[in-house]
Amino acid sequence: MTIFDNYLEDDYFCTVSLFFNSDLYCLICRPPFYKKWEKVILHYSSLRDAVSFCNGEKLCTLYKNGKLGIIQIIPEISTCLSPITPPTDPTAMYRKRLLVSWQNHLFLVQHKLGSVLEIWKADFKTQQFKRIFNLDKFIIFISQGFSVAVSSSALEEKNCVYFTQGNDNHILFALHIGDQSLSTTERFRIHTSHNSIPLLERLGTTKNQGSRKGDDKVKKRSSSEHSNTSEPVVVDSNICDHLTLDLQREISRHLLSQDAYLYMNFRLVCKLWRSVAPPLRWKVVDQPTRSSDQDSMWLLTLNQKDGLCTFYNPFRNLTCYMSNNDLVGFEIRYSKDGWLLVSRGPRSLFLLEPSSKQIIHLPERTDDYFCDAMSFSASPSNSSAWVIFGIACLDSHRVRISYLRAGDDNWTSMRMDNEVPFIVFSSPVYFGEKFCVVGRHGDVGAFGFLEDGNPYWVIHQISLLYSPRISSPLSQYLVQRDQDVLYSVIMTRDHNVGVYELDFRDNRVKLVKEVKNWLLFISEASSIAVCGMNVNLDDALLFPSFSTSNDYVYYSLEAAAFKVLKDNSIDIRQQKELLNRVWIRCELRN
């Protein structure tokens, strides 16, 4: 049952609406007399959410199939379907899919099975939803069965969505939708009364906001990662006349060694400086030398708005920027061997080799649906028999699998039953001639092809073999160490990390206490295991995580704790994880 209080603009009367699970109607009690409950027939029984907007004159309903409904409250009750189609896959599973109203505007919040949380604004004039990356003077709270937007002028809260996960109402997460960073927060207190939804209360008062202006810097990376500006640097117009050409070249090389963002601004000053400072290029590392190890691993971010690629090297604390207009609107789905699998919209997919800007246009999918996770078996430069694989959960008992083999003109899609309840919880990894994907409780689903070419889907039921048992993990990852070893990496909600070696043949799960000279680079889209890097770091897992002081932190298996990379001190403070990032092995050159 959901209750909505709609405060009308003039008389401050309250309209109460009751919605019931799986019923085809709702009940509405209206002012000014509140004499009766009026029964309103809904268009569909599978109601997901409802919210009031337009000063309480209307209710908007969201159904499981993705349709929007409008219930007009004033002057008379009437119903209709909205002409606006939400940007949602009606058959896919979502962690959250809610409606939020703010100052007569309607917003759709979608949280897919990954960590990505999208916010869409309804435009009833153009009859379209537009994705937004900035919340102007308000923040959003989401809990089970309830969502609300409230005003906020605090810099620490700007652009954030706050929510709880699953049945755990004790940990509050903050997702910054601008840079897609996820962290826990104690800025608000969660109150959960008996038989009620969790309520949130801001800690502290607004009088302290002015004294915390300096803390605003915490939200930004010290290496200027979040700055995407391309404005020229203002300099003396005659400065080129006072410096020799060789000295200007030395300046450009020095800037490149310190911060590629400054190097790019240097190139924007004038044509002469563009000629002495060649544009940046990146090259895939096939057989890196030990001297180039610490320069070969980068955390890649792709800005969908302008195609700006941001590379962060944790070992040098260096951020580089390169713009590629061909990547506007692209979203990275997977990375392997220097190639990226990227998508644009629900149907278009491409294989991209960024160093040469080679793009392989894949056949478009015929249906508008979203794959929860995608992968490919090998890069086109390493194999002519690559396979692209995508999976989506229809419910806990069925999955929808799509694949495309090299040379195919069309995608093959099928629905397959799960032997046991299974929800995708990681990106797939191609291991042992099959695609493996871990489920919420530790079971591993495997998709491959039999000798006769027919596909199969099987679930390795190993969840009971974990010790300790997996209970409500925050995130899980699969990492292929080599041809024979597959790791499962599990992070709990209190940020403890466990590494397990999976053996499907003997049906064993072994807790790994050390990985010796291997480094595991972990990200949501794909993960990489690298051996023998010359970085004076062993038994380490490198997530896209930073401390509240914006220092890069890694997880040490030996210490069983997160450490600050620059001084190896144990970090016990609140952390934030950057989402929508992917590790890639390449060399940046000018």
mmCIF file of C-alpha atoms in Angstrom, residues 282-510:
data_model
loop_
_atom_site.group_PDB
_atom_site.id
_atom_site.type_symbol
_atom_site.label_atom_id
_atom_site.label_comp_id
_atom_site.label_asym_id
_atom_site.label_seq_id
_atom_site.Cartn_x
_atom_site.Cartn_y
_atom_site.Cartn_z
ATOM 1 C CA TRP A 282 47.733 5.822 -27.180
ATOM 2 C CA LYS A 283 49.112 2.452 -28.115
ATOM 3 C CA VAL A 284 48.115 -1.006 -26.950
ATOM 4 C CA VAL A 285 50.856 -2.772 -24.979
ATOM 5 C CA ASP A 286 51.421 -6.248 -26.398
ATOM 6 C CA GLN A 287 54.740 -7.103 -24.744
ATOM 7 C CA PRO A 288 55.579 -4.318 -22.308
ATOM 8 C CA THR A 289 59.072 -3.955 -20.895
ATOM 9 C CA ARG A 290 59.527 -3.767 -17.137
ATOM 10 C CA SER A 291 60.498 -0.103 -17.436
ATOM 11 C CA SER A 292 57.112 0.709 -18.934
ATOM 12 C CA ASP A 293 55.031 -1.359 -16.495
ATOM 13 C CA GLN A 294 53.870 1.490 -14.300
ATOM 14 C CA ASP A 295 52.967 3.542 -17.359
ATOM 15 C CA SER A 296 50.905 0.805 -19.016
ATOM 16 C CA MET A 297 47.832 0.450 -16.765
ATOM 17 C CA TRP A 298 45.192 3.156 -16.980
ATOM 18 C CA LEU A 299 41.718 3.657 -15.588
ATOM 19 C CA LEU A 300 39.641 4.831 -18.550
ATOM 20 C CA THR A 301 36.569 7.044 -18.412
ATOM 21 C CA LEU A 302 34.531 7.930 -21.498
ATOM 22 C CA ASN A 303 32.398 11.068 -21.401
ATOM 23 C CA GLN A 304 29.317 10.330 -23.493
ATOM 24 C CA LYS A 305 28.571 14.016 -24.042
ATOM 25 C CA ASP A 306 31.762 15.052 -25.853
ATOM 26 C CA GLY A 307 33.777 11.854 -26.399
ATOM 27 C CA LEU A 308 36.501 12.954 -23.982
ATOM 28 C CA CYS A 309 38.640 10.030 -22.801
ATOM 29 C CA THR A 310 40.157 10.400 -19.342
ATOM 30 C CA PHE A 311 43.071 8.159 -18.339
ATOM 31 C CA TYR A 312 44.220 7.877 -14.741
ATOM 32 C CA ASN A 313 47.469 6.142 -13.760
ATOM 33 C CA PRO A 314 47.474 5.319 -10.030
ATOM 34 C CA PHE A 315 51.204 4.638 -9.838
ATOM 35 C CA ARG A 316 52.136 8.123 -11.057
ATOM 36 C CA ASN A 317 48.944 9.860 -9.902
ATOM 37 C CA LEU A 318 48.748 11.185 -13.443
ATOM 38 C CA THR A 319 45.601 12.038 -15.394
ATOM 39 C CA CYS A 320 45.621 12.374 -19.185
ATOM 40 C CA TYR A 321 42.879 13.588 -21.489
ATOM 41 C CA MET A 322 42.238 12.855 -25.144
ATOM 42 C CA SER A 323 39.240 13.944 -27.160
ATOM 43 C CA ASN A 324 37.652 11.755 -29.823
ATOM 44 C CA ASN A 325 34.488 13.077 -31.444
ATOM 45 C CA ASP A 326 33.786 9.615 -32.876
ATOM 46 C CA LEU A 327 33.008 8.408 -29.339
ATOM 47 C CA VAL A 328 30.207 10.875 -28.572
ATOM 48 C CA GLY A 329 27.235 8.971 -27.177
ATOM 49 C CA PHE A 330 29.188 5.747 -26.661
ATOM 50 C CA GLU A 331 29.082 3.677 -23.469
ATOM 51 C CA ILE A 332 31.868 1.221 -22.612
ATOM 52 C CA ARG A 333 30.509 -2.279 -21.996
ATOM 53 C CA TYR A 334 33.721 -4.350 -21.858
ATOM 54 C CA SER A 335 37.476 -4.164 -22.382
ATOM 55 C CA LYS A 336 39.959 -6.830 -23.414
ATOM 56 C CA ASP A 337 43.376 -6.899 -25.096
ATOM 57 C CA GLY A 338 43.259 -3.173 -25.843
ATOM 58 C CA TRP A 339 39.849 -3.363 -27.551
ATOM 59 C CA LEU A 340 36.603 -1.908 -26.266
ATOM 60 C CA LEU A 341 33.058 -3.153 -26.744
ATOM 61 C CA VAL A 342 30.937 -0.004 -26.832
ATOM 62 C CA SER A 343 27.246 0.647 -27.351
ATOM 63 C CA ARG A 344 25.223 3.617 -28.526
ATOM 64 C CA GLY A 345 21.545 3.394 -27.760
ATOM 65 C CA PRO A 346 19.739 0.094 -27.232
ATOM 66 C CA ARG A 347 20.573 -1.482 -30.590
ATOM 67 C CA SER A 348 23.981 -0.310 -31.867
ATOM 68 C CA LEU A 349 27.212 -2.036 -30.813
ATOM 69 C CA PHE A 350 30.790 -1.570 -31.972
ATOM 70 C CA LEU A 351 34.227 -3.029 -31.387
ATOM 71 C CA LEU A 352 36.735 -0.217 -31.037
ATOM 72 C CA GLU A 353 40.541 -0.268 -31.089
ATOM 73 C CA PRO A 354 41.322 3.227 -29.774
ATOM 74 C CA SER A 355 45.021 3.378 -30.671
ATOM 75 C CA SER A 356 44.279 3.142 -34.394
ATOM 76 C CA LYS A 357 40.668 4.381 -34.071
ATOM 77 C CA GLN A 358 39.620 1.214 -35.866
ATOM 78 C CA ILE A 359 35.891 0.587 -35.479
ATOM 79 C CA ILE A 360 34.088 -2.630 -36.381
ATOM 80 C CA HIS A 361 30.388 -1.955 -36.926
ATOM 81 C CA LEU A 362 28.415 -4.894 -35.608
ATOM 82 C CA PRO A 363 24.937 -5.859 -36.865
ATOM 83 C CA GLU A 364 22.219 -3.976 -35.043
ATOM 84 C CA ARG A 365 20.009 -5.856 -32.646
ATOM 85 C CA THR A 366 16.412 -6.127 -33.727
ATOM 86 C CA ASP A 367 14.889 -5.514 -30.277
ATOM 87 C CA ASP A 368 15.148 -2.550 -27.949
ATOM 88 C CA TYR A 369 16.439 -4.238 -24.849
ATOM 89 C CA PHE A 370 19.315 -3.874 -22.472
ATOM 90 C CA CYS A 371 21.859 -6.558 -21.597
ATOM 91 C CA ASP A 372 22.780 -6.547 -17.925
ATOM 92 C CA ALA A 373 26.325 -7.635 -18.784
ATOM 93 C CA MET A 374 28.352 -8.145 -21.974
ATOM 94 C CA SER A 375 31.726 -9.561 -22.955
ATOM 95 C CA PHE A 376 33.712 -10.902 -25.893
ATOM 96 C CA SER A 377 35.971 -13.931 -26.143
ATOM 97 C CA ALA A 378 38.980 -12.374 -27.890
ATOM 98 C CA SER A 379 39.942 -9.208 -29.682
ATOM 99 C CA PRO A 380 39.673 -9.179 -33.497
ATOM 100 C CA SER A 381 43.430 -8.601 -33.703
ATOM 101 C CA ASN A 382 44.121 -11.832 -31.768
ATOM 102 C CA SER A 383 41.453 -14.123 -33.207
ATOM 103 C CA SER A 384 39.251 -14.378 -36.279
ATOM 104 C CA ALA A 385 36.726 -16.501 -34.380
ATOM 105 C CA TRP A 386 35.665 -14.050 -31.676
ATOM 106 C CA VAL A 387 32.253 -14.257 -30.018
ATOM 107 C CA ILE A 388 30.305 -11.452 -28.333
ATOM 108 C CA PHE A 389 28.045 -12.481 -25.472
ATOM 109 C CA GLY A 390 25.295 -10.624 -23.611
ATOM 110 C CA ILE A 391 22.971 -11.693 -20.824
ATOM 111 C CA ALA A 392 19.921 -10.194 -19.118
ATOM 112 C CA CYS A 393 17.798 -11.554 -16.269
ATOM 113 C CA LEU A 394 14.087 -11.803 -17.016
ATOM 114 C CA ASP A 395 13.526 -12.995 -13.447
ATOM 115 C CA SER A 396 15.391 -15.262 -11.047
ATOM 116 C CA HIS A 397 14.352 -18.343 -13.055
ATOM 117 C CA ARG A 398 15.018 -17.200 -16.645
ATOM 118 C CA VAL A 399 17.730 -15.376 -18.556
ATOM 119 C CA ARG A 400 17.822 -13.907 -22.044
ATOM 120 C CA ILE A 401 21.091 -14.631 -23.833
ATOM 121 C CA SER A 402 22.307 -12.972 -27.022
ATOM 122 C CA TYR A 403 25.452 -13.749 -28.958
ATOM 123 C CA LEU A 404 27.156 -12.808 -32.200
ATOM 124 C CA ARG A 405 29.954 -14.825 -33.779
ATOM 125 C CA ALA A 406 32.466 -13.378 -36.202
ATOM 126 C CA GLY A 407 30.915 -13.438 -39.669
ATOM 127 C CA ASP A 408 27.300 -13.562 -38.463
ATOM 128 C CA ASP A 409 24.878 -11.146 -40.102
ATOM 129 C CA ASN A 410 22.405 -11.215 -37.217
ATOM 130 C CA TRP A 411 22.353 -11.622 -33.470
ATOM 131 C CA THR A 412 21.039 -14.858 -32.026
ATOM 132 C CA SER A 413 18.817 -14.447 -28.967
ATOM 133 C CA MET A 414 17.165 -17.046 -26.783
ATOM 134 C CA ARG A 415 15.489 -17.477 -23.431
ATOM 135 C CA MET A 416 16.912 -20.172 -21.192
ATOM 136 C CA ASP A 417 15.765 -21.565 -17.851
ATOM 137 C CA ASN A 418 17.909 -21.522 -14.721
ATOM 138 C CA GLU A 419 18.396 -24.767 -12.821
ATOM 139 C CA VAL A 420 18.340 -22.759 -9.586
ATOM 140 C CA PRO A 421 17.386 -19.122 -8.882
ATOM 141 C CA PHE A 422 20.098 -16.956 -10.425
ATOM 142 C CA ILE A 423 20.618 -13.194 -10.715
ATOM 143 C CA VAL A 424 23.578 -11.834 -12.710
ATOM 144 C CA PHE A 425 26.013 -9.985 -10.450
ATOM 145 C CA SER A 426 29.181 -9.490 -12.533
ATOM 146 C CA SER A 427 30.536 -8.963 -16.011
ATOM 147 C CA PRO A 428 31.122 -12.190 -17.960
ATOM 148 C CA VAL A 429 34.608 -13.635 -18.371
ATOM 149 C CA TYR A 430 35.614 -15.977 -21.195
ATOM 150 C CA PHE A 431 37.287 -18.903 -19.420
ATOM 151 C CA GLY A 432 37.756 -22.474 -20.617
ATOM 152 C CA GLU A 433 35.946 -21.852 -23.928
ATOM 153 C CA LYS A 434 32.809 -20.616 -22.192
ATOM 154 C CA PHE A 435 31.460 -17.359 -20.817
ATOM 155 C CA CYS A 436 31.212 -17.372 -17.028
ATOM 156 C CA VAL A 437 29.176 -14.950 -14.945
ATOM 157 C CA VAL A 438 28.766 -14.969 -11.169
ATOM 158 C CA GLY A 439 25.379 -14.798 -9.468
ATOM 159 C CA ARG A 440 24.289 -12.891 -6.382
ATOM 160 C CA HIS A 441 24.988 -15.761 -3.974
ATOM 161 C CA GLY A 442 28.161 -17.094 -5.598
ATOM 162 C CA ASP A 443 26.876 -19.622 -8.121
ATOM 163 C CA VAL A 444 28.460 -19.288 -11.569
ATOM 164 C CA GLY A 445 26.497 -19.463 -14.809
ATOM 165 C CA ALA A 446 28.325 -20.752 -17.884
ATOM 166 C CA PHE A 447 27.366 -20.341 -21.543
ATOM 167 C CA GLY A 448 29.155 -22.105 -24.370
ATOM 168 C CA PHE A 449 28.786 -24.262 -27.448
ATOM 169 C CA LEU A 450 28.745 -28.045 -27.692
ATOM 170 C CA GLU A 451 30.798 -29.920 -30.281
ATOM 171 C CA ASP A 452 27.808 -29.934 -32.632
ATOM 172 C CA GLY A 453 27.575 -26.130 -32.364
ATOM 173 C CA ASN A 454 24.455 -25.996 -30.225
ATOM 174 C CA PRO A 455 24.558 -23.541 -27.320
ATOM 175 C CA TYR A 456 24.166 -24.549 -23.686
ATOM 176 C CA TRP A 457 23.585 -22.747 -20.381
ATOM 177 C CA VAL A 458 24.478 -24.383 -17.078
ATOM 178 C CA ILE A 459 24.827 -23.118 -13.515
ATOM 179 C CA HIS A 460 27.683 -24.374 -11.349
ATOM 180 C CA GLN A 461 26.057 -24.590 -7.930
ATOM 181 C CA ILE A 462 28.980 -23.658 -5.710
ATOM 182 C CA SER A 463 27.387 -21.041 -3.448
ATOM 183 C CA LEU A 464 27.365 -23.436 -0.456
ATOM 184 C CA LEU A 465 31.105 -24.059 -0.826
ATOM 185 C CA TYR A 466 32.137 -20.529 0.144
ATOM 186 C CA SER A 467 33.481 -20.131 3.657
ATOM 187 C CA PRO A 468 32.265 -17.913 5.139
ATOM 188 C CA ARG A 469 28.947 -17.979 3.283
ATOM 189 C CA ILE A 470 28.154 -15.055 0.979
ATOM 190 C CA SER A 471 25.467 -12.814 2.451
ATOM 191 C CA SER A 472 24.280 -9.645 0.681
ATOM 192 C CA PRO A 473 27.572 -8.716 -1.024
ATOM 193 C CA LEU A 474 28.106 -5.170 -2.203
ATOM 194 C CA SER A 475 29.793 -6.319 -5.420
ATOM 195 C CA GLN A 476 31.310 -9.411 -7.043
ATOM 196 C CA TYR A 477 33.798 -9.832 -9.875
ATOM 197 C CA LEU A 478 35.318 -12.639 -11.917
ATOM 198 C CA VAL A 479 39.008 -12.342 -12.832
ATOM 199 C CA GLN A 480 40.882 -14.754 -15.091
ATOM 200 C CA ARG A 481 44.461 -15.069 -13.830
ATOM 201 C CA ASP A 482 45.632 -17.391 -16.605
ATOM 202 C CA GLN A 483 44.266 -20.225 -18.726
ATOM 203 C CA ASP A 484 43.741 -22.473 -15.685
ATOM 204 C CA VAL A 485 42.862 -20.159 -12.790
ATOM 205 C CA LEU A 486 39.652 -18.180 -12.292
ATOM 206 C CA TYR A 487 39.188 -15.933 -9.263
ATOM 207 C CA SER A 488 35.979 -14.726 -7.673
ATOM 208 C CA VAL A 489 36.435 -11.401 -5.870
ATOM 209 C CA ILE A 490 33.772 -10.432 -3.343
ATOM 210 C CA MET A 491 33.411 -7.098 -1.553
ATOM 211 C CA THR A 492 31.091 -6.956 1.440
ATOM 212 C CA ARG A 493 29.054 -3.950 2.519
ATOM 213 C CA ASP A 494 31.620 -3.098 5.195
ATOM 214 C CA HIS A 495 34.315 -3.125 2.460
ATOM 215 C CA ASN A 496 36.013 -6.386 3.399
ATOM 216 C CA VAL A 497 37.392 -8.168 0.339
ATOM 217 C CA GLY A 498 37.766 -11.897 -0.249
ATOM 218 C CA VAL A 499 39.456 -13.679 -3.165
ATOM 219 C CA TYR A 500 38.428 -17.244 -4.011
ATOM 220 C CA GLU A 501 39.836 -19.674 -6.569
ATOM 221 C CA LEU A 502 37.087 -21.551 -8.407
ATOM 222 C CA ASP A 503 37.507 -25.148 -9.584
ATOM 223 C CA PHE A 504 34.508 -26.369 -11.579
ATOM 224 C CA ARG A 505 35.969 -29.804 -12.344
ATOM 225 C CA ASP A 506 36.377 -30.837 -8.703
ATOM 226 C CA ASN A 507 33.588 -28.520 -7.536
ATOM 227 C CA ARG A 508 35.824 -26.663 -5.073
ATOM 228 C CA VAL A 509 36.056 -23.085 -3.812
ATOM 229 C CA LYS A 510 39.333 -22.127 -2.127
#
